[in-house]
PDB file of C-alpha atoms in Angstrom:
ATOM      1  CA  MET C   1     -67.812   2.396  11.749  1.00 54.00           C
ATOM      2  CA  ASP C   2     -67.576   0.155   8.808  1.00 75.00           C
ATOM      3  CA  GLU C   3     -68.061  -0.211   5.255  1.00 85.00           C
ATOM      4  CA  TYR C   4     -69.766  -1.909   3.845  1.00 92.00           C
ATOM      5  CA  LEU C   5     -72.497  -1.999   0.646  1.00 93.00           C
ATOM      6  CA  TYR C   6     -74.846  -5.087   1.914  1.00 97.00           C
ATOM      7  CA  VAL C   7     -76.092  -6.245   5.597  1.00 97.00           C
ATOM      8  CA  PRO C   8     -77.533  -9.717   5.262  1.00 96.00           C
ATOM      9  CA  SER C   9     -80.001 -10.981   7.891  1.00 95.00           C
ATOM     10  CA  LEU C  10     -80.087 -14.111   9.475  1.00 92.00           C
ATOM     11  CA  LYS C  11     -81.142 -16.644  12.110  1.00 88.00           C
ATOM     12  CA  GLY C  12     -77.699 -16.673  14.833  1.00 82.00           C
ATOM     13  CA  LYS C  13     -78.050 -21.229  13.677  1.00 82.00           C
ATOM     14  CA  ARG C  14     -75.532 -23.009  12.620  1.00 84.00           C
ATOM     15  CA  GLY C  15     -76.593 -23.232   8.437  1.00 85.00           C
ATOM     16  CA  GLU C  16     -76.310 -19.333   8.694  1.00 88.00           C
ATOM     17  CA  ARG C  17     -73.163 -19.498  10.506  1.00 86.00           C
ATOM     18  CA  LEU C  18     -71.878 -21.478   8.619  1.00 88.00           C
ATOM     19  CA  ALA C  19     -72.783 -19.720   5.056  1.00 92.00           C
ATOM     20  CA  LEU C  20     -70.979 -17.268   6.379  1.00 93.00           C
ATOM     21  CA  LYS C  21     -67.149 -19.354   6.285  1.00 91.00           C
ATOM     22  CA  GLU C  22     -67.504 -20.382   3.489  1.00 93.00           C
ATOM     23  CA  LEU C  23     -67.580 -16.508   1.629  1.00 95.00           C
ATOM     24  CA  ALA C  24     -64.626 -15.706  -0.145  1.00 95.00           C
ATOM     25  CA  ASP C  25     -62.541 -12.538   1.718  1.00 94.00           C
ATOM     26  CA  PRO C  26     -63.712 -10.318  -1.347  1.00 94.00           C
ATOM     27  CA  VAL C  27     -67.592 -10.590  -0.527  1.00 95.00           C
ATOM     28  CA  LYS C  28     -66.863 -11.535   3.250  1.00 94.00           C
ATOM     29  CA  ASN C  29     -64.934  -7.713   3.207  1.00 93.00           C
ATOM     30  CA  ASN C  30     -68.129  -5.866   1.482  1.00 95.00           C
ATOM     31  CA  ILE C  31     -70.489  -7.013   4.105  1.00 96.00           C
ATOM     32  CA  LYS C  32     -72.130  -7.031   7.599  1.00 96.00           C
ATOM     33  CA  PRO C  33     -74.351  -9.245   8.514  1.00 96.00           C
ATOM     34  CA  ILE C  34     -76.753  -8.816  11.885  1.00 95.00           C
ATOM     35  CA  ILE C  35     -76.737 -12.451  13.774  1.00 93.00           C
ATOM     36  CA  ASN C  36     -79.592 -12.773  15.397  1.00 93.00           C
ATOM     37  CA  VAL C  37     -78.872 -14.693  18.267  1.00 91.00           C
ATOM     38  CA  ILE C  38     -81.705 -17.413  18.276  1.00 88.00           C
ATOM     39  CA  ASN C  39     -79.349 -19.864  21.676  1.00 85.00           C
ATOM     40  CA  VAL C  40     -76.793 -18.196  23.921  1.00 84.00           C
ATOM     41  CA  ASP C  41     -74.880 -21.402  23.715  1.00 78.00           C
ATOM     42  CA  ASP C  42     -73.942 -20.356  20.507  1.00 76.00           C
ATOM     43  CA  THR C  43     -72.057 -17.235  20.779  1.00 76.00           C
ATOM     44  CA  SER C  44     -68.495 -18.155  21.488  1.00 70.00           C
ATOM     45  CA  LYS C  45     -68.948 -19.674  18.153  1.00 73.00           C
ATOM     46  CA  PHE C  46     -69.676 -16.349  16.517  1.00 75.00           C
ATOM     47  CA  TYR C  47     -68.768 -15.593  13.018  1.00 80.00           C
ATOM     48  CA  ASN C  48     -65.267 -13.827  12.690  1.00 82.00           C
ATOM     49  CA  GLY C  49     -65.880 -11.087  10.811  1.00 85.00           C
ATOM     50  CA  ASN C  50     -67.238  -7.483  11.156  1.00 91.00           C
ATOM     51  CA  ALA C  51     -70.547  -8.457  12.187  1.00 94.00           C
ATOM     52  CA  PHE C  52     -73.745  -6.332  13.806  1.00 96.00           C
ATOM     53  CA  VAL C  53     -75.415  -8.636  17.236  1.00 95.00           C
ATOM     54  CA  ASP C  54     -78.597  -8.268  18.111  1.00 95.00           C
ATOM     55  CA  LEU C  55     -81.665 -10.918  20.006  1.00 93.00           C
ATOM     56  CA  HIS C  56     -84.011 -12.671  17.645  1.00 90.00           C
ATOM     57  CA  LYS C  57     -87.312 -12.218  18.174  1.00 85.00           C
ATOM     58  CA  ASN C  58     -87.743 -16.001  19.807  1.00 84.00           C
ATOM     59  CA  LEU C  59     -85.027 -15.304  22.115  1.00 85.00           C
ATOM     60  CA  HIS C  60     -86.490 -11.959  23.401  1.00 85.00           C
ATOM     61  CA  LYS C  61     -90.247 -11.876  23.789  1.00 83.00           C
ATOM     62  CA  ASN C  62     -92.007 -12.020  26.647  1.00 86.00           C
ATOM     63  CA  LYS C  63     -88.705 -10.995  28.488  1.00 90.00           C
ATOM     64  CA  ASN C  64     -88.731  -8.485  31.306  1.00 93.00           C
ATOM     65  CA  ASP C  65     -85.039  -6.015  32.119  1.00 94.00           C
ATOM     66  CA  ASN C  66     -83.421  -8.078  34.294  1.00 95.00           C
ATOM     67  CA  GLU C  67     -84.657 -11.632  32.288  1.00 94.00           C
ATOM     68  CA  LEU C  68     -82.838  -9.256  28.742  1.00 95.00           C
ATOM     69  CA  GLU C  69     -79.627  -7.724  30.797  1.00 96.00           C
ATOM     70  CA  SER C  70     -79.128 -11.069  32.049  1.00 95.00           C
ATOM     71  CA  ILE C  71     -78.706 -12.171  28.379  1.00 94.00           C
ATOM     72  CA  PHE C  72     -76.661  -9.038  26.695  1.00 95.00           C
ATOM     73  CA  SER C  73     -74.540 -10.173  30.260  1.00 95.00           C
ATOM     74  CA  ASN C  74     -74.273 -12.968  28.869  1.00 93.00           C
ATOM     75  CA  ILE C  75     -74.096 -13.382  24.984  1.00 93.00           C
ATOM     76  CA  TYR C  76     -70.604 -10.162  26.383  1.00 92.00           C
ATOM     77  CA  GLY C  77     -69.081 -13.162  28.823  1.00 90.00           C
ATOM     78  CA  GLN C  78     -69.305 -15.812  26.066  1.00 88.00           C
ATOM     79  CA  THR C  79     -68.087 -14.553  23.313  1.00 87.00           C
ATOM     80  CA  SER C  80     -65.232 -14.629  22.068  1.00 82.00           C
ATOM     81  CA  ILE C  81     -63.653 -12.294  19.684  1.00 82.00           C
ATOM     82  CA  LYS C  82     -65.818  -9.190  20.622  1.00 86.00           C
ATOM     83  CA  SER C  83     -63.326  -6.649  18.954  1.00 87.00           C
ATOM     84  CA  ARG C  84     -65.000  -7.175  14.777  1.00 90.00           C
ATOM     85  CA  PHE C  85     -68.812  -6.821  16.287  1.00 94.00           C
ATOM     86  CA  THR C  86     -71.304  -4.018  17.165  1.00 96.00           C
ATOM     87  CA  SER C  87     -73.779  -3.748  19.352  1.00 97.00           C
ATOM     88  CA  VAL C  88     -78.073  -3.745  18.139  1.00 97.00           C
ATOM     89  CA  LEU C  89     -80.839  -1.945  19.831  1.00 97.00           C
ATOM     90  CA  LYS C  90     -84.573  -3.017  19.437  1.00 95.00           C
ATOM     91  CA  TYR C  91     -86.844   0.059  18.744  1.00 95.00           C
ATOM     92  CA  GLY C  92     -88.609   0.672  22.662  1.00 92.00           C
ATOM     93  CA  TYR C  93     -86.126  -0.916  25.563  1.00 95.00           C
ATOM     94  CA  SER C  94     -86.649   2.231  28.381  1.00 95.00           C
ATOM     95  CA  ASP C  95     -83.880   3.918  29.840  1.00 96.00           C
ATOM     96  CA  ASN C  96     -83.910   1.781  32.413  1.00 96.00           C
ATOM     97  CA  LEU C  97     -82.550  -1.381  30.671  1.00 97.00           C
ATOM     98  CA  LEU C  98     -80.126   0.737  28.533  1.00 97.00           C
ATOM     99  CA  SER C  99     -78.658   1.325  31.372  1.00 97.00           C
ATOM    100  CA  ARG C 100     -78.363  -1.945  32.751  1.00 97.00           C
ATOM    101  CA  ILE C 101     -77.504  -3.743  29.093  1.00 97.00           C
ATOM    102  CA  LYS C 102     -74.409  -0.400  28.291  1.00 97.00           C
ATOM    103  CA  PRO C 103     -71.889  -2.273  30.371  1.00 97.00           C
ATOM    104  CA  TYR C 104     -71.934  -5.528  27.605  1.00 97.00           C
ATOM    105  CA  ILE C 105     -72.633  -3.451  24.754  1.00 97.00           C
ATOM    106  CA  PHE C 106     -69.660  -4.432  22.683  1.00 96.00           C
ATOM    107  CA  ASN C 107     -67.372  -1.709  21.248  1.00 96.00           C
ATOM    108  CA  LEU C 108     -69.578   0.351  22.590  1.00 96.00           C
ATOM    109  CA  GLU C 109     -67.317   3.763  22.177  1.00 95.00           C
ATOM    110  CA  LYS C 110     -66.806   2.836  17.930  1.00 94.00           C
ATOM    111  CA  GLY C 111     -71.286   2.620  18.067  1.00 95.00           C
ATOM    112  CA  VAL C 112     -74.281   0.890  18.262  1.00 97.00           C
ATOM    113  CA  ALA C 113     -77.171   0.378  15.965  1.00 97.00           C
ATOM    114  CA  ILE C 114     -81.355   0.794  16.084  1.00 97.00           C
ATOM    115  CA  ARG C 115     -83.385  -1.921  14.524  1.00 97.00           C
ATOM    116  CA  ILE C 116     -86.766   0.011  14.126  1.00 96.00           C
ATOM    117  CA  PRO C 117     -89.604  -0.916  12.598  1.00 95.00           C
ATOM    118  CA  ARG C 118     -90.634   1.048   9.301  1.00 93.00           C
ATOM    119  CA  SER C 119     -94.607   2.266  11.457  1.00 92.00           C
ATOM    120  CA  SER C 120     -92.216   3.482  14.610  1.00 94.00           C
ATOM    121  CA  LEU C 121     -89.447   6.151  12.620  1.00 92.00           C
ATOM    122  CA  SER C 122     -91.970   9.501  13.786  1.00 91.00           C
ATOM    123  CA  ASN C 123     -90.549   8.606  16.609  1.00 93.00           C
ATOM    124  CA  LEU C 124     -86.667   7.341  16.330  1.00 93.00           C
ATOM    125  CA  GLN C 125     -85.312  11.050  17.316  1.00 92.00           C
ATOM    126  CA  THR C 126     -86.632  10.549  20.958  1.00 93.00           C
ATOM    127  CA  TYR C 127     -85.344   7.303  20.471  1.00 95.00           C
ATOM    128  CA  ILE C 128     -81.094   8.802  19.342  1.00 95.00           C
ATOM    129  CA  ASP C 129     -81.972  11.079  22.405  1.00 94.00           C
ATOM    130  CA  SER C 130     -81.911   8.442  25.186  1.00 96.00           C
ATOM    131  CA  VAL C 131     -79.381   5.927  23.526  1.00 96.00           C
ATOM    132  CA  THR C 132     -76.820   8.866  22.989  1.00 96.00           C
ATOM    133  CA  ASN C 133     -77.325  10.220  26.130  1.00 96.00           C
ATOM    134  CA  VAL C 134     -77.687   6.992  28.911  1.00 97.00           C
ATOM    135  CA  PHE C 135     -74.183   5.797  26.148  1.00 97.00           C
ATOM    136  CA  GLY C 136     -72.709   9.130  25.955  1.00 96.00           C
ATOM    137  CA  ILE C 137     -72.199   8.997  22.232  1.00 95.00           C
ATOM    138  CA  ASP C 138     -72.667  10.858  19.706  1.00 94.00           C
ATOM    139  CA  SER C 139     -74.916  10.163  17.149  1.00 93.00           C
ATOM    140  CA  LYS C 140     -72.848  10.110  13.901  1.00 93.00           C
ATOM    141  CA  LEU C 141     -71.258   6.719  15.582  1.00 95.00           C
ATOM    142  CA  ILE C 142     -75.111   5.121  15.485  1.00 95.00           C
ATOM    143  CA  ASP C 143     -76.107   2.756  12.471  1.00 95.00           C
ATOM    144  CA  VAL C 144     -80.652   2.829  11.501  1.00 96.00           C
ATOM    145  CA  ILE C 145     -80.633  -0.442  10.740  1.00 97.00           C
ATOM    146  CA  ILE C 146     -85.329   0.758   9.003  1.00 96.00           C
ATOM    147  CA  ASP C 147     -86.968  -3.083   9.426  1.00 96.00           C
ATOM    148  CA  PHE C 148     -89.868  -3.781   7.196  1.00 95.00           C
ATOM    149  CA  GLU C 149     -90.093  -7.381   8.166  1.00 93.00           C
ATOM    150  CA  GLY C 150     -91.903  -9.022   5.114  1.00 91.00           C
ATOM    151  CA  ILE C 151     -93.361  -7.327   2.235  1.00 92.00           C
ATOM    152  CA  ASN C 152     -95.010  -7.934  -1.281  1.00 90.00           C
ATOM    153  CA  ASP C 153     -95.750  -6.502  -4.338  1.00 91.00           C
ATOM    154  CA  MET C 154     -97.571  -3.790  -2.111  1.00 91.00           C
ATOM    155  CA  ALA C 155     -94.688  -2.266  -0.747  1.00 91.00           C
ATOM    156  CA  LEU C 156     -93.868  -0.984  -4.366  1.00 90.00           C
ATOM    157  CA  SER C 157     -96.188   0.411  -4.670  1.00 92.00           C
ATOM    158  CA  LEU C 158     -96.249   2.482  -1.138  1.00 92.00           C
ATOM    159  CA  ALA C 159     -92.348   3.728  -2.201  1.00 92.00           C
ATOM    160  CA  GLN C 160     -93.098   7.600  -2.669  1.00 92.00           C
ATOM    161  CA  GLU C 161     -94.574   7.378   0.189  1.00 92.00           C
ATOM    162  CA  PHE C 162     -91.915   5.508   3.148  1.00 93.00           C
ATOM    163  CA  SER C 163     -89.008   7.392   0.853  1.00 93.00           C
ATOM    164  CA  SER C 164     -90.673  10.803   2.785  1.00 92.00           C
ATOM    165  CA  ASN C 165     -91.601   9.127   6.178  1.00 91.00           C
ATOM    166  CA  ILE C 166     -87.964   8.557   6.196  1.00 92.00           C
ATOM    167  CA  LYS C 167     -85.858  11.315   4.731  1.00 90.00           C
ATOM    168  CA  ASN C 168     -88.907  13.182   6.741  1.00 88.00           C
ATOM    169  CA  ALA C 169     -87.379  11.439  10.373  1.00 88.00           C
ATOM    170  CA  LEU C 170     -83.769  11.749   9.118  1.00 88.00           C
ATOM    171  CA  SER C 171     -84.084  15.286   7.755  1.00 83.00           C
ATOM    172  CA  LYS C 172     -82.625  16.179  10.872  1.00 78.00           C
ATOM    173  CA  MET C 173     -80.347  13.442  12.658  1.00 84.00           C
ATOM    174  CA  ASN C 174     -76.815  13.411  12.174  1.00 87.00           C
ATOM    175  CA  ILE C 175     -75.897   9.561  12.336  1.00 90.00           C
ATOM    176  CA  SER C 176     -74.210   6.997  10.446  1.00 88.00           C
ATOM    177  CA  LYS C 177     -75.633   4.645   8.061  1.00 92.00           C
ATOM    178  CA  VAL C 178     -79.304   4.293   7.485  1.00 95.00           C
ATOM    179  CA  ILE C 179     -79.810   0.045   6.474  1.00 96.00           C
ATOM    180  CA  ILE C 180     -83.682  -1.191   4.145  1.00 97.00           C
ATOM    181  CA  LEU C 181     -83.938  -3.902   6.043  1.00 97.00           C
ATOM    182  CA  ALA C 182     -86.884  -6.534   4.086  1.00 96.00           C
ATOM    183  CA  SER C 183     -87.175  -9.977   3.816  1.00 94.00           C
ATOM    184  CA  ALA C 184     -89.514 -11.233   0.525  1.00 92.00           C
ATOM    185  CA  PHE C 185     -89.722 -14.363   1.174  1.00 87.00           C
ATOM    186  CA  PRO C 186     -93.217 -15.644   2.494  1.00 82.00           C
ATOM    187  CA  VAL C 187     -92.936 -17.840   5.965  1.00 75.00           C
ATOM    188  CA  SER C 188     -94.510 -21.011   2.929  1.00 77.00           C
ATOM    189  CA  LEU C 189     -94.084 -21.063  -0.330  1.00 81.00           C
ATOM    190  CA  ASN C 190     -96.434 -22.039  -2.295  1.00 85.00           C
ATOM    191  CA  VAL C 191     -94.593 -23.739  -5.949  1.00 90.00           C
ATOM    192  CA  PRO C 192     -95.605 -25.944  -7.736  1.00 91.00           C
ATOM    193  CA  SER C 193     -94.234 -29.044  -6.643  1.00 90.00           C
ATOM    194  CA  ASP C 194     -91.410 -30.326  -9.309  1.00 91.00           C
ATOM    195  CA  ALA C 195     -90.449 -27.717 -11.556  1.00 94.00           C
ATOM    196  CA  ILE C 196     -88.814 -24.513 -11.042  1.00 95.00           C
ATOM    197  CA  SER C 197     -90.715 -21.190  -9.899  1.00 95.00           C
ATOM    198  CA  GLU C 198     -89.699 -17.496  -9.585  1.00 95.00           C
ATOM    199  CA  LEU C 199     -90.289 -15.270  -6.277  1.00 94.00           C
ATOM    200  CA  ARG C 200     -89.973 -11.272  -7.092  1.00 94.00           C
ATOM    201  CA  ARG C 201     -86.636 -10.146  -4.616  1.00 95.00           C
ATOM    202  CA  TYR C 202     -89.473  -7.518  -3.486  1.00 95.00           C
ATOM    203  CA  ASP C 203     -86.600  -6.169  -0.780  1.00 96.00           C
ATOM    204  CA  PHE C 204     -84.559  -5.268  -2.912  1.00 95.00           C
ATOM    205  CA  LEU C 205     -86.576  -3.681  -5.663  1.00 95.00           C
ATOM    206  CA  LEU C 206     -88.008  -2.056  -2.859  1.00 95.00           C
ATOM    207  CA  PHE C 207     -85.113  -0.196  -2.061  1.00 96.00           C
ATOM    208  CA  THR C 208     -83.577   0.018  -5.623  1.00 94.00           C
ATOM    209  CA  ALA C 209     -87.550   2.704  -5.654  1.00 94.00           C
ATOM    210  CA  LEU C 210     -86.024   4.289  -1.911  1.00 95.00           C
ATOM    211  CA  ARG C 211     -82.424   4.636  -3.079  1.00 93.00           C
ATOM    212  CA  LYS C 212     -83.468   7.235  -6.302  1.00 91.00           C
ATOM    213  CA  SER C 213     -83.839   9.596  -3.265  1.00 91.00           C
ATOM    214  CA  ILE C 214     -82.640   8.664  -0.798  1.00 92.00           C
ATOM    215  CA  PRO C 215     -79.377   7.857  -2.201  1.00 92.00           C
ATOM    216  CA  GLN C 216     -77.542   6.934   1.175  1.00 91.00           C
ATOM    217  CA  VAL C 217     -79.409   4.246   2.209  1.00 94.00           C
ATOM    218  CA  ILE C 218     -77.718   0.680   3.122  1.00 96.00           C
ATOM    219  CA  PHE C 219     -79.664  -2.628   1.115  1.00 97.00           C
ATOM    220  CA  GLY C 220     -80.180  -5.121   3.657  1.00 97.00           C
ATOM    221  CA  ASP C 221     -82.812  -8.231   3.565  1.00 97.00           C
ATOM    222  CA  TYR C 222     -83.190 -11.708   4.874  1.00 94.00           C
ATOM    223  CA  GLY C 223     -81.891 -13.489   2.726  1.00 89.00           C
ATOM    224  CA  SER C 224     -83.449 -17.145   1.100  1.00 85.00           C
ATOM    225  CA  ASP C 225     -86.055 -16.932   4.283  1.00 82.00           C
ATOM    226  CA  ASP C 226     -88.527 -15.212   6.443  1.00 80.00           C
ATOM    227  CA  PRO C 227     -88.073 -12.901   9.390  1.00 81.00           C
ATOM    228  CA  LEU C 228     -89.704 -15.109  11.476  1.00 75.00           C
ATOM    229  CA  ASP C 229     -89.715 -18.287  14.005  1.00 62.00           C
ATOM    230  CA  PRO C 230     -86.711 -20.369  12.939  1.00 62.00           C
ATOM    231  CA  LYS C 231     -87.781 -23.018  14.303  1.00 60.00           C
ATOM    232  CA  ILE C 232     -88.758 -26.440  12.722  1.00 49.00           C
ATOM    233  CA  GLU C 233     -92.466 -27.080  13.799  1.00 49.00           C
ATOM    234  CA  ASN C 234     -92.758 -31.187  14.203  1.00 44.00           C
ATOM    235  CA  GLY C 235     -95.097 -32.814  11.744  1.00 48.00           C
ATOM    236  CA  MET C 236     -94.671 -30.089   8.649  1.00 58.00           C
ATOM    237  CA  ASN C 237     -94.108 -31.620   5.776  1.00 66.00           C
ATOM    238  CA  ILE C 238     -90.486 -31.483   4.312  1.00 78.00           C
ATOM    239  CA  VAL C 239     -90.547 -31.346   0.588  1.00 87.00           C
ATOM    240  CA  PRO C 240     -86.810 -30.597  -1.341  1.00 89.00           C
ATOM    241  CA  THR C 241     -85.708 -26.651  -2.739  1.00 92.00           C
ATOM    242  CA  ILE C 242     -83.236 -25.145  -3.339  1.00 95.00           C
ATOM    243  CA  ARG C 243     -83.201 -21.273  -3.511  1.00 95.00           C
ATOM    244  CA  TYR C 244     -81.441 -19.567  -5.888  1.00 97.00           C
ATOM    245  CA  THR C 245     -81.127 -16.156  -6.336  1.00 97.00           C
ATOM    246  CA  TYR C 246     -80.457 -14.493  -9.869  1.00 96.00           C
ATOM    247  CA  ASP C 247     -81.115 -10.830 -10.502  1.00 95.00           C
ATOM    248  CA  ASP C 248     -84.520  -9.700  -9.265  1.00 94.00           C
ATOM    249  CA  CYS C 249     -85.829 -12.685  -8.168  1.00 95.00           C
ATOM    250  CA  TRP C 250     -85.751 -15.762  -6.849  1.00 96.00           C
ATOM    251  CA  LYS C 251     -85.430 -18.635  -8.519  1.00 97.00           C
ATOM    252  CA  ILE C 252     -87.281 -22.264  -6.835  1.00 96.00           C
ATOM    253  CA  VAL C 253     -86.761 -25.374  -8.359  1.00 96.00           C
ATOM    254  CA  ARG C 254     -88.929 -27.348  -6.151  1.00 94.00           C
ATOM    255  CA  GLY C 255     -88.884 -31.998  -5.828  1.00 91.00           C
ATOM    256  CA  HIS C 256     -92.518 -32.839  -4.234  1.00 90.00           C
ATOM    257  CA  TYR C 257     -93.187 -34.347  -0.660  1.00 84.00           C
ATOM    258  CA  ASP C 258     -92.942 -38.275  -0.242  1.00 81.00           C
ATOM    259  CA  SER C 259     -95.609 -39.547   2.239  1.00 79.00           C
ATOM    260  CA  ALA C 260     -93.517 -43.000   2.403  1.00 77.00           C
ATOM    261  CA  MET C 261     -90.443 -41.038   2.885  1.00 77.00           C
ATOM    262  CA  PRO C 262     -90.963 -38.168   4.293  1.00 72.00           C
ATOM    263  CA  TYR C 263     -87.208 -37.568   5.414  1.00 70.00           C
ATOM    264  CA  ASP C 264     -85.394 -38.087   2.527  1.00 74.00           C
ATOM    265  CA  PHE C 265     -83.286 -36.290   0.212  1.00 80.00           C
ATOM    266  CA  SER C 266     -82.125 -37.703  -2.500  1.00 86.00           C
ATOM    267  CA  GLN C 267     -84.719 -35.855  -4.702  1.00 89.00           C
ATOM    268  CA  PHE C 268     -81.555 -32.697  -3.757  1.00 91.00           C
ATOM    269  CA  TYR C 269     -79.593 -34.858  -6.701  1.00 92.00           C
ATOM    270  CA  ASP C 270     -82.246 -34.187  -9.318  1.00 92.00           C
ATOM    271  CA  LEU C 271     -82.913 -30.410  -8.071  1.00 94.00           C
ATOM    272  CA  SER C 272     -79.495 -29.779  -8.447  1.00 95.00           C
ATOM    273  CA  LYS C 273     -78.701 -31.484 -11.842  1.00 95.00           C
ATOM    274  CA  ARG C 274     -81.915 -29.063 -12.982  1.00 96.00           C
ATOM    275  CA  LEU C 275     -79.939 -26.256 -11.540  1.00 97.00           C
ATOM    276  CA  SER C 276     -77.116 -26.742 -12.568  1.00 96.00           C
ATOM    277  CA  GLY C 277     -78.355 -27.740 -16.418  1.00 96.00           C
ATOM    278  CA  SER C 278     -79.682 -24.200 -16.550  1.00 97.00           C
ATOM    279  CA  ASN C 279     -79.403 -20.535 -18.150  1.00 96.00           C
ATOM    280  CA  PHE C 280     -79.679 -19.012 -14.992  1.00 97.00           C
ATOM    281  CA  TYR C 281     -76.609 -21.190 -13.014  1.00 98.00           C
ATOM    282  CA  LYS C 282     -72.944 -18.968 -12.237  1.00 97.00           C
ATOM    283  CA  GLY C 283     -71.163 -22.175 -12.616  1.00 97.00           C
ATOM    284  CA  ARG C 284     -68.967 -24.281  -9.292  1.00 96.00           C
ATOM    285  CA  SER C 285     -66.868 -22.131  -9.385  1.00 97.00           C
ATOM    286  CA  TYR C 286     -68.703 -18.494  -8.445  1.00 98.00           C
ATOM    287  CA  SER C 287     -69.508 -19.763  -4.470  1.00 98.00           C
ATOM    288  CA  TRP C 288     -69.171 -22.657  -2.805  1.00 96.00           C
ATOM    289  CA  GLY C 289     -72.796 -23.111  -2.147  1.00 96.00           C
ATOM    290  CA  ASP C 290     -73.081 -23.147  -6.686  1.00 97.00           C
ATOM    291  CA  ASP C 291     -69.936 -25.429  -6.268  1.00 96.00           C
ATOM    292  CA  VAL C 292     -71.659 -28.129  -3.591  1.00 95.00           C
ATOM    293  CA  ILE C 293     -74.818 -27.813  -6.298  1.00 96.00           C
ATOM    294  CA  PHE C 294     -71.953 -29.150  -9.443  1.00 95.00           C
ATOM    295  CA  LYS C 295     -70.622 -31.685  -6.163  1.00 94.00           C
ATOM    296  CA  CYS C 296     -74.350 -32.871  -5.879  1.00 93.00           C
ATOM    297  CA  ALA C 297     -76.104 -32.836 -10.041  1.00 93.00           C
ATOM    298  CA  ASN C 298     -72.488 -34.973 -10.109  1.00 91.00           C
ATOM    299  CA  ALA C 299     -73.408 -37.475  -7.694  1.00 83.00           C
ATOM    300  CA  ALA C 300     -70.000 -36.255  -5.949  1.00 77.00           C
ATOM    301  CA  CYS C 301     -71.290 -35.477  -2.468  1.00 77.00           C
ATOM    302  CA  THR C 302     -73.554 -36.236  -0.073  1.00 74.00           C
ATOM    303  CA  ASN C 303     -77.039 -35.348  -0.873  1.00 67.00           C
ATOM    304  CA  GLY C 304     -76.950 -33.112   2.866  1.00 70.00           C
ATOM    305  CA  ASN C 305     -80.218 -32.491   5.429  1.00 79.00           C
ATOM    306  CA  LEU C 306     -82.283 -29.314   5.191  1.00 81.00           C
ATOM    307  CA  GLU C 307     -79.247 -27.016   6.671  1.00 84.00           C
ATOM    308  CA  THR C 308     -76.559 -27.546   4.222  1.00 89.00           C
ATOM    309  CA  TRP C 309     -79.407 -26.791   1.943  1.00 91.00           C
ATOM    310  CA  VAL C 310     -80.002 -23.733   3.712  1.00 91.00           C
ATOM    311  CA  ARG C 311     -75.696 -23.320   4.277  1.00 93.00           C
ATOM    312  CA  VAL C 312     -75.916 -23.589   0.282  1.00 95.00           C
ATOM    313  CA  ALA C 313     -78.801 -21.104  -0.755  1.00 95.00           C
ATOM    314  CA  MET C 314     -77.400 -18.155   1.467  1.00 95.00           C
ATOM    315  CA  ASN C 315     -73.660 -18.735   0.511  1.00 97.00           C
ATOM    316  CA  HIS C 316     -74.632 -18.095  -3.287  1.00 97.00           C
ATOM    317  CA  HIS C 317     -77.236 -15.565  -2.126  1.00 97.00           C
ATOM    318  CA  ILE C 318     -75.274 -12.681   0.021  1.00 97.00           C
ATOM    319  CA  THR C 319     -72.297 -13.539  -2.990  1.00 97.00           C
ATOM    320  CA  PHE C 320     -74.182 -12.987  -5.533  1.00 97.00           C
ATOM    321  CA  VAL C 321     -75.291  -9.043  -4.194  1.00 97.00           C
ATOM    322  CA  VAL C 322     -72.634  -8.731  -3.419  1.00 96.00           C
ATOM    323  CA  ASN C 323     -71.114  -9.025  -6.391  1.00 95.00           C
ATOM    324  CA  GLU C 324     -74.161  -7.883  -9.024  1.00 92.00           C
ATOM    325  CA  HIS C 325     -75.352  -4.611  -6.716  1.00 87.00           C
ATOM    326  CA  ALA C 326     -73.875  -2.506  -9.600  1.00 81.00           C
ATOM    327  CA  ARG C 327     -75.026  -3.960 -12.070  1.00 86.00           C
ATOM    328  CA  LEU C 328     -78.474  -3.793 -10.997  1.00 84.00           C
ATOM    329  CA  LEU C 329     -78.418  -0.544  -9.461  1.00 82.00           C
ATOM    330  CA  SER C 330     -77.518   0.949 -12.722  1.00 77.00           C
ATOM    331  CA  SER C 331     -80.269  -1.422 -15.074  1.00 68.00           C
TER     332      SER C 331
END
C-alpha cells in the first residue's frame, strides 16, 4: 500500500476536486484523499493522484445490492485513470454484495480499505474475515478507516476510552494502516457576523490524544466541511465566509447576510482584506488558496462564488496540515 501522512475526506464535487488539482507536488505526495462519489457521471474527472474512492452516503442511501453493484460497475467503467486508486468498502456490506462488486474494485491486488463507524469496532475482525475470504487477499493489504464523523469537545474527554477500544479491536489484527477520521465542523456555523471567530480543530486534537497510545494511526478529517448532506437547500441564507486553518483551530472570517442582495459575493473582497492583514495569514506564496486571498484583498480577481471559496479553504487546509504536521504533533 502507499505511504501517506494525511487523509482528507472530500465530497466529490468540482470545488473539492479543483482544490486537490491546485496542490503543490510536495503536498500532494504526502496525502491520500478519500473521494466520496456523489455523482457517478463525474468519475471521469477524478483526481489523478493516489486516492481512496468511496460512495457518499447520499449515493449509497436506500440502495439494494443490485443498485449498488450497478454503481460500482459504472464508477469503475467510467474512470479513465485507475492505477492509483483504492476502493473503500463500507462496514456492513454482505458477502453477496462483496462477491458482486469484486470485479469493479480498483487494483484489488494492491489492497482495499474498510470504512467503519467507531461504534462498530468490536465487529471489525469479523468483517475483515469476510473481506479477505471473498476477495482472496491478505489482511496486510487492508487499510482501516475508523470514522468518528462529527465530533465536539466532549470527544476529547473520551479519548482514553476511545483509545482502549481501538487498541482492543486492533490487537490481534495484521492490517496495513489505521486512519482516524473525524470532523469538527457543525452542519451550521453559529458565529458572529462581521467578525473573525475561532473553531477548535477537535478532530486534530482527538487524533493527537489517540496517537499517544496508538502511534501508528494516521490523521484524517473532513477538511473545511461537515460529513453530512452536500446539497445546499433552496432558500437557505448565504453568509459569505472564509474558513482558514491555523494551528489547532479554524479562523472563521465571516460577513453578513444581506436580504437585499442574498447572492452578492462582493463581501469576499473585504473578508480577504481582513484575513490577509491578520497575524495568522501565511502569505500569498503559501498555497494556491492563499494567493487567491491575496489577489481578492487587492481587488485583482473576481469575488467568485461559494464553490470558489470551498476550493480556497480546502487547498489552504490540506497544505497547512501537511506542512505543519510534524510541528503540531511535537508541540
